Tab-separated table of C-alpha atoms and ligand atoms in Angstrom:
chain	number	residue	atom	x	y	z
A	1	MET	CA	289.812	129.309	59.481
A	2	ILE	CA	289.551	132.683	58.230
A	3	GLU	CA	287.895	132.169	55.122
A	4	LYS	CA	288.385	135.529	53.229
A	5	LYS	CA	291.148	136.184	50.903
A	6	TYR	CA	292.170	139.277	53.440
A	7	GLN	CA	294.652	142.149	51.386
A	8	PHE	CA	295.652	145.613	52.487
A	9	TRP	CA	295.514	148.658	49.992
A	10	PHE	CA	298.780	150.744	49.483
A	11	CYS	CA	297.349	154.212	48.422
A	12	THR	CA	300.512	156.350	47.955
A	13	GLY	CA	299.751	160.149	48.723
A	14	SER	CA	301.060	163.155	46.409
A	15	GLN	CA	299.840	167.134	44.435
A	16	ASP	CA	299.927	168.122	41.414
A	17	LEU	CA	302.497	171.049	41.971
A	18	TYR	CA	305.381	169.240	40.713
A	19	GLY	CA	304.166	168.382	37.272
A	20	GLU	CA	303.392	165.278	35.355
A	21	GLU	CA	307.473	163.756	35.234
A	22	CYS	CA	307.432	163.307	38.992
A	23	LEU	CA	303.587	162.411	39.793
A	24	SER	CA	305.274	159.045	37.217
A	25	HIS	CA	307.923	158.747	39.076
A	26	VAL	CA	305.980	159.013	42.719
A	27	ALA	CA	303.584	156.067	41.080
A	28	GLU	CA	306.437	153.877	39.581
A	29	HIS	CA	308.455	153.874	42.725
A	30	SER	CA	304.742	152.432	44.795
A	31	LYS	CA	304.692	149.750	42.527
A	32	MET	CA	308.006	148.369	42.881
A	33	MET	CA	307.671	149.629	46.795
A	34	VAL	CA	304.216	147.089	46.542
A	35	GLU	CA	305.929	144.131	44.031
A	36	GLU	CA	308.632	143.926	46.724
A	37	LEU	CA	306.520	143.927	49.952
A	38	ASN	CA	304.407	141.210	48.071
A	39	ARG	CA	307.882	139.650	47.203
A	40	SER	CA	309.445	139.739	50.080
A	41	GLY	CA	307.713	137.214	52.158
A	42	ASN	CA	307.691	138.950	55.386
A	43	LEU	CA	303.791	140.002	54.282
A	44	PRO	CA	301.058	137.502	55.400
A	45	PHE	CA	298.732	139.044	53.062
A	46	GLU	CA	298.989	140.767	49.601
A	47	VAL	CA	299.454	143.817	49.273
A	48	VAL	CA	297.569	145.727	46.445
A	49	TRP	CA	298.673	148.699	44.733
A	50	LYS	CA	296.397	151.818	44.496
A	51	PRO	CA	296.618	155.044	42.093
A	52	THR	CA	298.330	157.972	43.615
A	53	LEU	CA	296.238	159.817	45.675
A	54	ILE	CA	296.348	163.954	45.021
A	55	THR	CA	293.434	165.657	44.909
A	56	ASN	CA	289.810	166.035	48.111
A	57	GLU	CA	288.145	164.168	45.486
A	58	LEU	CA	290.051	161.079	44.735
A	59	ILE	CA	290.820	160.348	48.186
A	60	ARG	CA	287.302	160.189	49.740
A	61	LYS	CA	286.671	158.008	46.902
A	62	THR	CA	289.667	155.020	47.493
A	63	LEU	CA	288.326	155.382	51.189
A	64	ASN	CA	285.184	155.069	50.590
A	65	GLU	CA	286.275	151.622	48.161
A	66	ALA	CA	287.624	150.261	50.658
A	67	ASN	CA	285.286	150.690	53.127
A	68	MET	CA	282.866	148.325	50.692
A	69	ASP	CA	285.461	146.632	49.834
A	70	GLU	CA	285.187	143.051	51.416
A	71	ASN	CA	288.935	141.280	51.503
A	72	CYS	CA	290.732	144.561	51.773
A	73	ALA	CA	291.419	144.772	55.781
A	74	GLY	CA	293.180	148.062	55.834
A	75	VAL	CA	295.053	150.895	53.734
A	76	ILE	CA	299.126	151.392	53.880
A	77	THR	CA	298.987	154.521	53.197
A	78	TRP	CA	302.685	156.930	52.527
A	79	MET	CA	303.295	160.347	51.408
A	80	HIS	CA	305.338	160.375	48.659
A	81	THR	CA	306.323	163.613	48.316
A	82	PHE	CA	303.886	167.226	50.528
A	83	SER	CA	300.215	165.317	50.515
A	84	PRO	CA	298.521	168.621	51.827
A	85	ALA	CA	295.983	167.018	54.187
A	86	LYS	CA	293.206	169.033	53.686
A	87	SER	CA	292.715	166.748	51.116
A	88	TRP	CA	292.296	163.888	53.656
A	89	ILE	CA	289.421	165.058	56.056
A	90	LEU	CA	286.923	164.493	54.395
A	91	GLY	CA	287.753	160.942	53.091
A	92	LEU	CA	289.367	160.193	56.312
A	93	GLN	CA	286.135	161.077	58.319
A	94	GLU	CA	284.287	158.813	56.118
A	95	TYR	CA	287.242	155.943	56.715
A	96	ARG	CA	286.220	152.309	59.018
A	97	LYS	CA	289.020	150.453	58.465
A	98	PRO	CA	292.310	149.873	59.450
A	99	LEU	CA	294.883	152.390	58.609
A	100	LEU	CA	298.759	152.302	59.145
A	101	HIS	CA	301.128	155.177	58.662
A	102	LEU	CA	304.232	153.757	56.602
A	103	HIS	CA	306.788	156.815	57.133
A	104	THR	CA	309.318	155.754	54.619
A	105	GLN	CA	310.961	157.080	51.872
A	106	PHE	CA	311.820	155.006	48.280
A	107	ASN	CA	315.107	155.559	48.144
A	108	ARG	CA	317.498	154.744	51.659
A	109	GLU	CA	320.519	157.297	51.609
A	110	ILE	CA	320.527	160.718	50.534
A	111	PRO	CA	322.472	160.983	47.061
A	112	TYR	CA	325.529	163.201	47.750
A	113	ASP	CA	326.724	163.687	44.568
A	114	THR	CA	323.614	164.711	42.430
A	115	ILE	CA	320.753	165.861	45.066
A	116	ASP	CA	319.005	168.604	43.683
A	117	MET	CA	315.896	170.904	44.161
A	118	ASP	CA	314.220	168.636	42.464
A	119	PHE	CA	314.994	165.341	43.138
A	120	MET	CA	314.050	167.291	47.359
A	121	ASN	CA	310.555	168.384	45.974
A	122	GLU	CA	310.295	164.797	44.955
A	123	ASN	CA	311.109	163.254	47.346
A	124	GLN	CA	310.067	164.889	50.862
A	125	SER	CA	308.063	162.170	53.226
A	126	ALA	CA	309.879	163.452	56.286
A	127	HIS	CA	307.593	166.668	55.107
A	128	GLY	CA	305.079	165.464	53.462
A	129	ASP	CA	304.574	162.254	56.645
A	130	ARG	CA	304.455	165.049	59.568
A	131	GLU	CA	301.383	167.500	57.344
A	132	TYR	CA	299.674	163.952	56.798
A	133	GLY	CA	299.699	162.306	60.275
A	134	HIS	CA	298.579	165.677	61.823
A	135	ILE	CA	295.766	165.457	60.676
A	136	PHE	CA	294.330	162.054	62.542
A	137	SER	CA	296.273	163.507	66.054
A	138	ARG	CA	293.667	167.048	65.003
A	139	LEU	CA	290.457	164.544	63.946
A	140	GLY	CA	291.610	161.839	66.794
A	141	MET	CA	291.750	158.903	65.156
A	142	GLU	CA	293.500	155.860	65.634
A	143	ARG	CA	295.932	154.793	63.283
A	144	LYS	CA	299.664	152.285	63.131
A	145	VAL	CA	302.918	154.818	62.692
A	146	VAL	CA	305.334	152.335	61.596
A	147	MET	CA	309.112	154.404	60.206
A	148	GLY	CA	312.110	152.640	58.668
A	149	TYR	CA	313.415	152.250	55.427
A	150	TRP	CA	310.756	149.986	53.594
A	151	ALA	CA	312.768	147.548	52.013
A	152	ASP	CA	313.996	146.376	55.462
A	153	GLU	CA	313.087	142.668	57.201
A	154	GLU	CA	311.930	144.574	59.827
A	155	VAL	CA	309.576	146.855	59.101
A	156	GLN	CA	308.461	144.172	56.341
A	157	LYS	CA	307.576	142.191	59.223
A	158	ARG	CA	306.439	145.532	61.945
A	159	ILE	CA	303.753	145.672	58.607
A	160	GLY	CA	303.111	142.109	59.098
A	161	ALA	CA	302.278	142.065	62.706
A	162	TRP	CA	299.843	145.174	61.767
A	163	MET	CA	298.029	143.353	59.395
A	164	ARG	CA	297.190	139.992	61.423
A	165	THR	CA	295.842	143.089	64.315
A	166	ALA	CA	293.776	144.722	61.657
A	167	VAL	CA	292.639	140.792	60.167
A	168	GLY	CA	291.945	140.515	64.096
A	169	VAL	CA	290.110	144.486	63.715
A	170	ILE	CA	287.935	143.371	60.543
A	171	GLU	CA	286.958	139.738	62.032
A	172	SER	CA	286.135	140.263	65.557
A	173	SER	CA	282.711	141.624	64.210
A	174	HIS	CA	282.458	137.671	62.758
A	175	ILE	CA	283.405	135.873	66.516
A	176	ARG	CA	280.013	134.314	68.056
A	177	VAL	CA	280.280	132.438	70.705
A	178	MET	CA	278.278	130.160	72.196
A	179	ARG	CA	276.947	130.389	75.920
A	180	VAL	CA	275.575	126.346	77.120
A	181	ALA	CA	276.358	127.553	80.853
A	182	ASP	CA	275.911	130.505	82.545
A	183	ASN	CA	278.878	132.195	84.280
A	184	MET	CA	279.191	130.234	87.574
A	185	ARG	CA	277.950	131.105	90.655
A	186	ASN	CA	279.529	133.714	92.666
A	187	VAL	CA	281.996	134.397	90.353
A	188	ALA	CA	282.944	138.717	89.070
A	189	VAL	CA	286.150	138.002	87.215
A	190	THR	CA	284.516	136.336	84.490
A	191	GLU	CA	280.902	138.257	84.004
A	192	GLY	CA	280.246	141.016	81.963
A	193	ASP	CA	278.247	143.661	80.018
A	194	LYS	CA	277.245	141.418	76.439
A	195	VAL	CA	275.724	143.951	74.788
A	196	GLU	CA	279.055	146.352	75.505
A	197	ALA	CA	280.626	143.969	74.384
A	198	GLN	CA	278.873	143.836	70.684
A	199	ILE	CA	278.828	147.379	70.583
A	200	ARG	CA	282.331	147.785	70.684
A	201	PHE	CA	283.717	144.538	69.762
A	202	GLY	CA	280.981	142.978	67.415
A	203	TRP	CA	280.043	140.292	69.359
A	204	GLU	CA	277.391	137.899	68.994
A	205	VAL	CA	277.155	135.791	72.470
A	206	ASP	CA	274.089	133.530	72.368
A	207	ALA	CA	272.380	130.923	75.162
A	208	TYR	CA	271.653	127.564	74.272
A	209	PRO	CA	270.354	124.893	76.604
A	210	ILE	CA	273.291	122.430	77.503
A	211	ASN	CA	270.453	119.579	76.525
A	212	GLU	CA	270.505	120.978	72.824
A	213	ILE	CA	274.338	120.640	72.323
A	214	ALA	CA	274.123	117.159	74.680
A	215	GLU	CA	271.586	115.692	72.238
A	216	SER	CA	273.791	116.464	69.383
A	217	VAL	CA	276.195	114.741	71.268
A	218	ALA	CA	273.599	111.870	71.770
A	219	GLY	CA	273.052	111.321	67.933
A	220	VAL	CA	276.047	110.661	66.986
A	221	SER	CA	276.487	107.245	65.550
A	222	GLN	CA	278.504	104.642	67.332
A	223	SER	CA	280.458	104.393	64.436
A	224	ASP	CA	281.992	107.982	63.932
A	225	ILE	CA	282.742	107.585	67.748
A	226	ASN	CA	284.920	104.007	66.807
A	227	ALA	CA	286.727	106.369	64.256
A	228	LEU	CA	287.304	109.003	66.392
A	229	VAL	CA	288.731	106.861	68.918
A	230	ASP	CA	290.724	104.678	66.370
A	231	GLU	CA	292.890	108.652	65.649
A	232	TYR	CA	292.744	109.350	69.214
A	233	TYR	CA	295.031	105.958	70.108
A	234	GLU	CA	296.910	106.236	66.813
A	235	LYS	CA	298.346	110.239	67.771
A	236	TYR	CA	298.520	110.507	71.480
A	237	GLN	CA	300.234	108.210	74.006
A	238	ILE	CA	297.263	106.014	76.267
A	239	LEU	CA	298.362	106.272	80.312
A	240	LEU	CA	296.135	103.143	81.473
A	241	GLU	CA	297.825	103.844	85.301
A	242	GLY	CA	296.304	101.431	86.297
A	243	ARG	CA	292.415	100.911	84.936
A	244	ASP	CA	291.149	98.478	83.142
A	245	ALA	CA	292.114	99.532	79.008
A	246	ALA	CA	288.004	98.664	77.931
A	247	GLU	CA	286.931	100.530	80.930
A	248	PHE	CA	289.335	103.342	80.351
A	249	LYS	CA	289.024	103.269	75.986
A	250	LYS	CA	284.532	103.770	77.003
A	251	HIS	CA	285.770	106.935	79.085
A	252	VAL	CA	287.458	107.938	75.981
A	253	ALA	CA	284.787	107.270	73.545
A	254	VAL	CA	282.730	109.843	75.487
A	255	GLN	CA	285.173	112.638	74.722
A	256	ALA	CA	285.139	111.646	71.142
A	257	GLY	CA	281.143	111.627	71.243
A	258	ILE	CA	281.416	115.433	72.868
A	259	GLU	CA	284.198	115.866	70.370
A	260	LEU	CA	281.562	115.045	67.149
A	261	GLY	CA	278.615	116.427	68.750
A	262	PHE	CA	279.569	120.125	69.716
A	263	GLU	CA	281.541	120.531	66.490
A	264	ARG	CA	278.734	119.706	64.234
A	265	PHE	CA	276.159	121.686	66.455
A	266	LEU	CA	278.313	124.391	67.011
A	267	LYS	CA	279.387	124.702	62.344
A	268	GLU	CA	275.191	124.220	62.441
A	269	LYS	CA	274.520	127.367	64.166
A	270	ASN	CA	278.191	128.808	63.157
A	271	TYR	CA	279.552	129.574	65.861
A	272	GLN	CA	282.982	129.714	66.572
A	273	ALA	CA	283.811	129.686	70.131
A	274	ILE	CA	281.938	128.333	72.677
A	275	VAL	CA	281.264	128.548	77.206
A	276	THR	CA	280.830	125.180	79.196
A	277	HIS	CA	280.941	124.931	83.267
A	278	PHE	CA	281.347	121.783	85.405
A	279	GLY	CA	278.749	122.243	87.565
A	280	ASP	CA	275.923	122.585	84.226
A	281	LEU	CA	276.360	119.600	82.264
A	282	GLY	CA	273.200	118.658	81.456
A	283	ASN	CA	272.931	115.044	80.317
A	284	LEU	CA	276.055	114.472	79.399
A	285	GLN	CA	278.797	111.941	81.042
A	286	GLN	CA	281.236	113.873	81.410
A	287	LEU	CA	282.833	117.514	81.668
A	288	PRO	CA	283.901	118.451	78.317
A	289	GLY	CA	287.739	117.257	77.760
A	290	LEU	CA	289.702	116.296	75.286
A	291	ALA	CA	286.959	117.131	73.305
A	292	ILE	CA	287.361	120.364	73.728
A	293	GLN	CA	290.996	120.332	73.503
A	294	ARG	CA	290.721	119.386	70.544
A	295	LEU	CA	288.089	121.828	68.938
A	296	MET	CA	290.803	124.173	70.176
A	297	GLU	CA	292.913	122.952	68.010
A	298	LYS	CA	291.162	123.248	65.303
A	299	GLY	CA	290.653	127.001	66.034
A	300	TYR	CA	287.608	127.174	68.385
A	301	GLY	CA	287.675	129.585	71.031
A	302	PHE	CA	287.050	128.932	74.344
A	303	GLY	CA	286.293	129.614	78.078
A	304	ALA	CA	285.262	127.955	81.733
A	305	GLU	CA	283.233	127.947	83.845
A	306	GLY	CA	280.771	130.106	81.704
A	307	ASP	CA	283.050	132.842	80.771
A	308	TRP	CA	282.778	134.277	77.077
A	309	LYS	CA	284.354	137.219	77.481
A	310	THR	CA	288.024	134.426	77.342
A	311	ALA	CA	286.226	132.290	75.286
A	312	ALA	CA	286.326	135.024	72.308
A	313	MET	CA	289.257	136.789	73.118
A	314	VAL	CA	291.167	133.039	72.125
A	315	ARG	CA	289.069	133.341	68.912
A	316	LEU	CA	290.005	136.943	68.117
A	317	MET	CA	293.865	135.704	69.205
A	318	LYS	CA	293.590	132.112	66.590
A	319	ILE	CA	292.785	134.093	64.163
A	320	MET	CA	295.137	136.297	64.343
A	321	THR	CA	297.695	133.737	64.270
A	322	GLY	CA	296.091	131.966	61.501
A	323	ASN	CA	298.390	130.869	58.926
A	324	MET	CA	301.227	132.199	60.828
A	325	LYS	CA	304.611	129.481	59.574
A	326	ASP	CA	305.617	128.070	63.009
A	327	ALA	CA	303.091	128.923	64.798
A	328	LYS	CA	304.042	127.673	68.744
A	329	GLY	CA	300.357	127.676	69.657
A	330	THR	CA	297.194	129.804	71.448
A	331	SER	CA	295.212	128.909	74.364
A	332	PHE	CA	293.153	129.213	77.258
A	333	MET	CA	294.752	129.270	80.269
A	334	GLU	CA	294.639	130.281	84.637
A	335	ASP	CA	296.828	131.059	87.055
A	336	TYR	CA	297.122	127.713	89.298
A	337	THR	CA	299.848	127.916	92.321
A	338	TYR	CA	303.121	129.659	92.036
A	339	ASN	CA	307.159	128.132	92.782
A	340	LEU	CA	308.351	130.905	95.372
A	341	VAL	CA	311.370	129.273	95.294
A	342	PRO	CA	314.328	132.817	94.965
A	343	GLY	CA	315.986	132.444	91.510
A	344	LYS	CA	313.590	129.970	89.743
A	345	GLU	CA	309.983	131.527	90.842
A	346	GLY	CA	307.336	131.425	88.101
A	347	ILE	CA	303.248	130.602	87.825
A	348	LEU	CA	302.290	127.259	87.086
A	349	GLU	CA	299.655	128.014	84.625
A	350	ALA	CA	296.785	124.566	83.269
A	351	HIS	CA	293.142	124.039	83.811
A	352	MET	CA	290.528	121.115	85.271
A	353	LEU	CA	291.592	120.370	82.046
A	354	GLU	CA	290.752	122.744	78.844
A	355	ILE	CA	294.743	123.489	77.619
A	356	CYS	CA	294.873	123.435	73.344
A	357	PRO	CA	297.398	121.513	72.394
A	358	SER	CA	299.194	124.091	70.122
A	359	ILE	CA	300.976	124.914	72.894
A	360	ALA	CA	302.230	121.455	73.403
A	361	GLU	CA	305.396	120.784	73.312
A	362	GLY	CA	307.172	116.818	73.360
A	363	PRO	CA	304.334	113.724	73.477
A	364	ILE	CA	300.768	114.290	74.717
A	365	SER	CA	298.907	111.381	76.746
A	366	ILE	CA	295.448	110.764	77.419
A	367	LYS	CA	294.789	109.987	81.078
A	368	ALA	CA	291.481	109.866	81.985
A	369	GLN	CA	290.988	110.580	86.103
A	370	PRO	CA	288.653	111.582	88.699
A	371	LEU	CA	287.404	115.620	88.294
A	372	SER	CA	287.981	116.990	92.077
A	373	MET	CA	284.927	119.465	91.489
A	374	GLY	CA	281.591	118.614	89.609
A	375	ASP	CA	279.070	114.956	89.109
A	376	ARG	CA	280.157	113.631	86.502
A	377	GLU	CA	282.018	110.345	85.592
A	378	ASP	CA	285.594	110.609	84.974
A	379	PRO	CA	286.578	112.681	81.306
A	380	ALA	CA	289.594	112.021	79.764
A	381	ARG	CA	291.571	114.921	79.312
A	382	LEU	CA	295.534	114.926	76.501
A	383	VAL	CA	297.815	116.008	79.235
A	384	PHE	CA	301.683	117.943	78.016
A	385	THR	CA	303.427	120.346	79.192
A	386	ALA	CA	304.231	123.812	76.784
A	387	LYS	CA	306.551	124.998	74.947
A	388	GLU	CA	309.752	127.245	76.063
A	389	GLY	CA	310.463	131.002	74.976
A	390	PRO	CA	308.363	134.459	75.357
A	391	ALA	CA	304.461	134.569	75.019
A	392	ILE	CA	301.620	137.020	76.330
A	393	ALA	CA	298.935	136.396	78.256
A	394	THR	CA	296.444	138.520	78.309
A	395	SER	CA	293.047	139.170	79.982
A	396	LEU	CA	289.887	141.100	79.131
A	397	ILE	CA	287.803	142.531	82.210
A	398	ASP	CA	284.749	144.318	82.961
A	399	LEU	CA	285.089	147.712	84.843
A	400	GLY	CA	281.583	148.288	84.792
A	401	ASP	CA	282.409	152.023	82.448
A	402	ARG	CA	284.706	150.085	80.612
A	403	PHE	CA	286.298	147.365	79.343
A	404	ARG	CA	290.193	147.341	80.211
A	405	LEU	CA	292.644	144.756	78.097
A	406	LEU	CA	295.895	143.176	80.294
A	407	ILE	CA	298.559	142.363	78.405
A	408	ASN	CA	301.378	140.575	80.298
A	409	ASP	CA	305.140	139.807	79.328
A	410	VAL	CA	305.661	136.515	79.778
A	411	ASN	CA	308.606	134.218	79.703
A	412	CYS	CA	307.745	130.064	79.362
A	413	LYS	CA	309.510	127.185	81.080
A	414	LYS	CA	310.076	124.016	81.872
A	415	THR	CA	309.270	123.042	85.305
A	416	GLU	CA	312.491	122.124	87.653
A	417	LYS	CA	311.462	119.009	87.582
A	418	GLN	CA	308.361	116.727	86.049
A	419	MET	CA	304.850	117.009	88.493
A	420	PRO	CA	303.769	112.437	87.520
A	421	LYS	CA	300.520	112.618	89.870
A	422	LEU	CA	299.193	116.135	87.460
A	423	PRO	CA	296.636	115.336	85.307
A	424	VAL	CA	296.498	117.868	83.217
A	425	ALA	CA	298.505	119.988	80.599
A	426	THR	CA	300.780	122.439	82.434
A	427	ALA	CA	302.535	125.693	81.389
A	428	PHE	CA	304.927	127.131	83.601
A	429	TRP	CA	306.093	131.039	83.620
A	430	THR	CA	307.665	133.994	84.805
A	431	PRO	CA	305.935	136.870	84.596
A	432	GLU	CA	307.707	140.527	83.404
A	433	PRO	CA	309.184	142.068	84.847
A	434	ASN	CA	309.707	139.724	87.366
A	435	LEU	CA	307.544	137.611	89.271
A	436	GLN	CA	306.420	140.417	92.633
A	437	VAL	CA	306.364	142.890	90.580
A	438	GLY	CA	304.160	141.534	87.796
A	439	THR	CA	301.569	139.424	89.902
A	440	GLU	CA	300.933	142.908	91.915
A	441	SER	CA	300.882	144.863	88.957
A	442	TRP	CA	298.326	142.052	87.307
A	443	ILE	CA	296.189	141.836	91.356
A	444	LEU	CA	296.239	145.923	90.697
A	445	ALA	CA	295.026	146.521	87.401
A	446	GLY	CA	291.783	144.147	88.232
A	447	GLY	CA	293.364	141.170	85.887
A	448	ALA	CA	290.954	137.638	85.754
A	449	HIS	CA	292.842	134.375	86.454
A	450	HIS	CA	291.427	132.888	83.523
A	451	THR	CA	293.544	134.300	80.117
A	452	ALA	CA	293.665	134.422	76.032
A	453	PHE	CA	297.555	132.978	76.050
A	454	SER	CA	299.601	133.145	72.875
A	455	TYR	CA	303.230	132.311	72.234
A	456	ASP	CA	302.606	134.149	67.985
A	457	LEU	CA	301.455	137.306	69.608
A	458	THR	CA	303.384	140.419	70.921
A	459	ALA	CA	302.320	142.922	73.364
A	460	GLU	CA	302.355	145.620	70.619
A	461	GLN	CA	299.493	143.325	68.445
A	462	MET	CA	297.885	143.724	71.220
A	463	GLY	CA	297.842	146.974	72.635
A	464	ASP	CA	297.137	148.200	68.663
A	465	TRP	CA	293.834	146.203	69.205
A	466	ALA	CA	292.422	146.790	71.571
A	467	GLU	CA	293.030	150.959	70.645
A	468	ALA	CA	291.504	149.893	67.772
A	469	MET	CA	288.512	148.239	69.498
A	470	GLY	CA	288.444	152.024	71.507
A	471	ILE	CA	289.182	150.602	75.370
A	472	GLU	CA	291.827	150.807	77.167
A	473	ALA	CA	295.155	148.964	76.808
A	474	VAL	CA	297.215	148.091	80.384
A	475	TYR	CA	300.832	146.652	79.599
A	476	ILE	CA	302.834	144.743	82.477
A	477	ASP	CA	306.287	144.083	80.831
A	478	LYS	CA	310.299	145.125	81.169
A	479	ASP	CA	309.500	148.609	82.013
A	480	THR	CA	306.712	148.207	84.770
A	481	THR	CA	307.426	149.559	87.755
A	482	ILE	CA	304.243	150.168	90.587
A	483	ARG	CA	304.250	153.796	91.087
A	484	GLN	CA	304.071	154.005	87.528
A	485	LEU	CA	301.431	151.695	86.856
A	486	LYS	CA	299.619	153.338	89.181
A	487	ASN	CA	299.485	156.460	88.070
A	488	GLU	CA	298.906	155.423	84.328
A	489	LEU	CA	295.514	153.673	86.153
A	490	ARG	CA	294.620	156.887	87.232
A	491	TRP	CA	294.736	158.134	84.600
A	492	ASN	CA	293.285	155.985	82.117
A	493	GLN	CA	290.461	156.524	84.975
A	494	ALA	CA	290.315	160.413	83.413
A	495	SER	CA	290.700	159.414	80.749
A	496	TYR	CA	287.902	156.566	79.543
A	497	ARG	CA	285.330	158.743	81.770
A	498	ARG	CA	282.333	158.885	79.883
B	501	LIG	MN1	288.181	128.384	85.787
């Protein structure tokens, strides 16, 4: 999904006040740390050691080289000794990529028996990292600060999580969304300013006539369709539910043609996300259901009813979770209906069809059923239920003068009973801090009914991404209260005024 082999540069700050011997220790220590970080298995990308930064000139040169290096997705900085922060001003002003300030030190414990003034001068991150951190605050620059002992798993995992955010920041400007339908008539929350989205996030959002992609679908050969249908029949359970087997297979074959035709068209034109609209299908025989579900599983972003913001967010979050071991899945999602029984409160999540099978647990089945909307033949779709566990639901909305990203921690559960008559994939979750405060907060903050959902990212990662993009992030989590949230929204309104 990510073509580049991203790396992160490890830059250690110091100065020449304490002599050559001290500087040789600094270099030795930072090399050991980089080696151990790479060996740990806790980082999704490689760390590359860089020579100790001690002068204005070298800092400026190194940070500009990081800007220019296509494989460098960010810089990790740490002040081993004291590095006067005026030396960093020019370099930081010119630096344009994500930056992590790792606040750590080489030794874990104070060496009580041997500590002297030389040791203190050589190992003064507590001192040097404060001077260094100050200049970011003075410059008003975004950066991530992670504190802790560098060899600890938890610290390494936080660095690893930030790396995924950094790659999301870098890769955001390579996301291209194909619109083969406009936004659904009269719907507000899926709308937005595409120019501002390109300025902020680097997203290209372009329209194509639906019949151009329908032509690509019509051009798929029968033998390619048959081969893919065979693959479906091998991989998924077939739930005829009283339909004729041959007729059912024809419905499935239409989706196979859509999957192949869409993917070819997207590849040919270099798009990584797509939107559709059930009311604007041109010459397509069915609403893309199973086809879109399979494309999402392959890593494409998707938004229904023309929702290009959510399509781009789904793609972004799939990039951020790329190559993750034991990933539980990332999908487009929609809030549908509530369970309001005390103690069992939650939201049933689904869509007309288009939920990504990466979030499925247990068997995945194909069903063909009528849509209650639109005027096409019954689309085939994949039906399953989602995994249990903590996850996040995000919604990017356009407030007219700015974008806001809502991030809600949610807990996914199995529904109490099965729903045999429901012909769509579902998830069921209770938002934090509970259904009442979670949904009241969501509505007060203007969140959409469409979300980009993931088990594999945290609110911290998405909030850091939003901050890097210079947009507002609103968290709804276990600490949220309505009074605090309303104040936060008021203060943000003032803070983001241009
Ligand atoms: Mn929808």
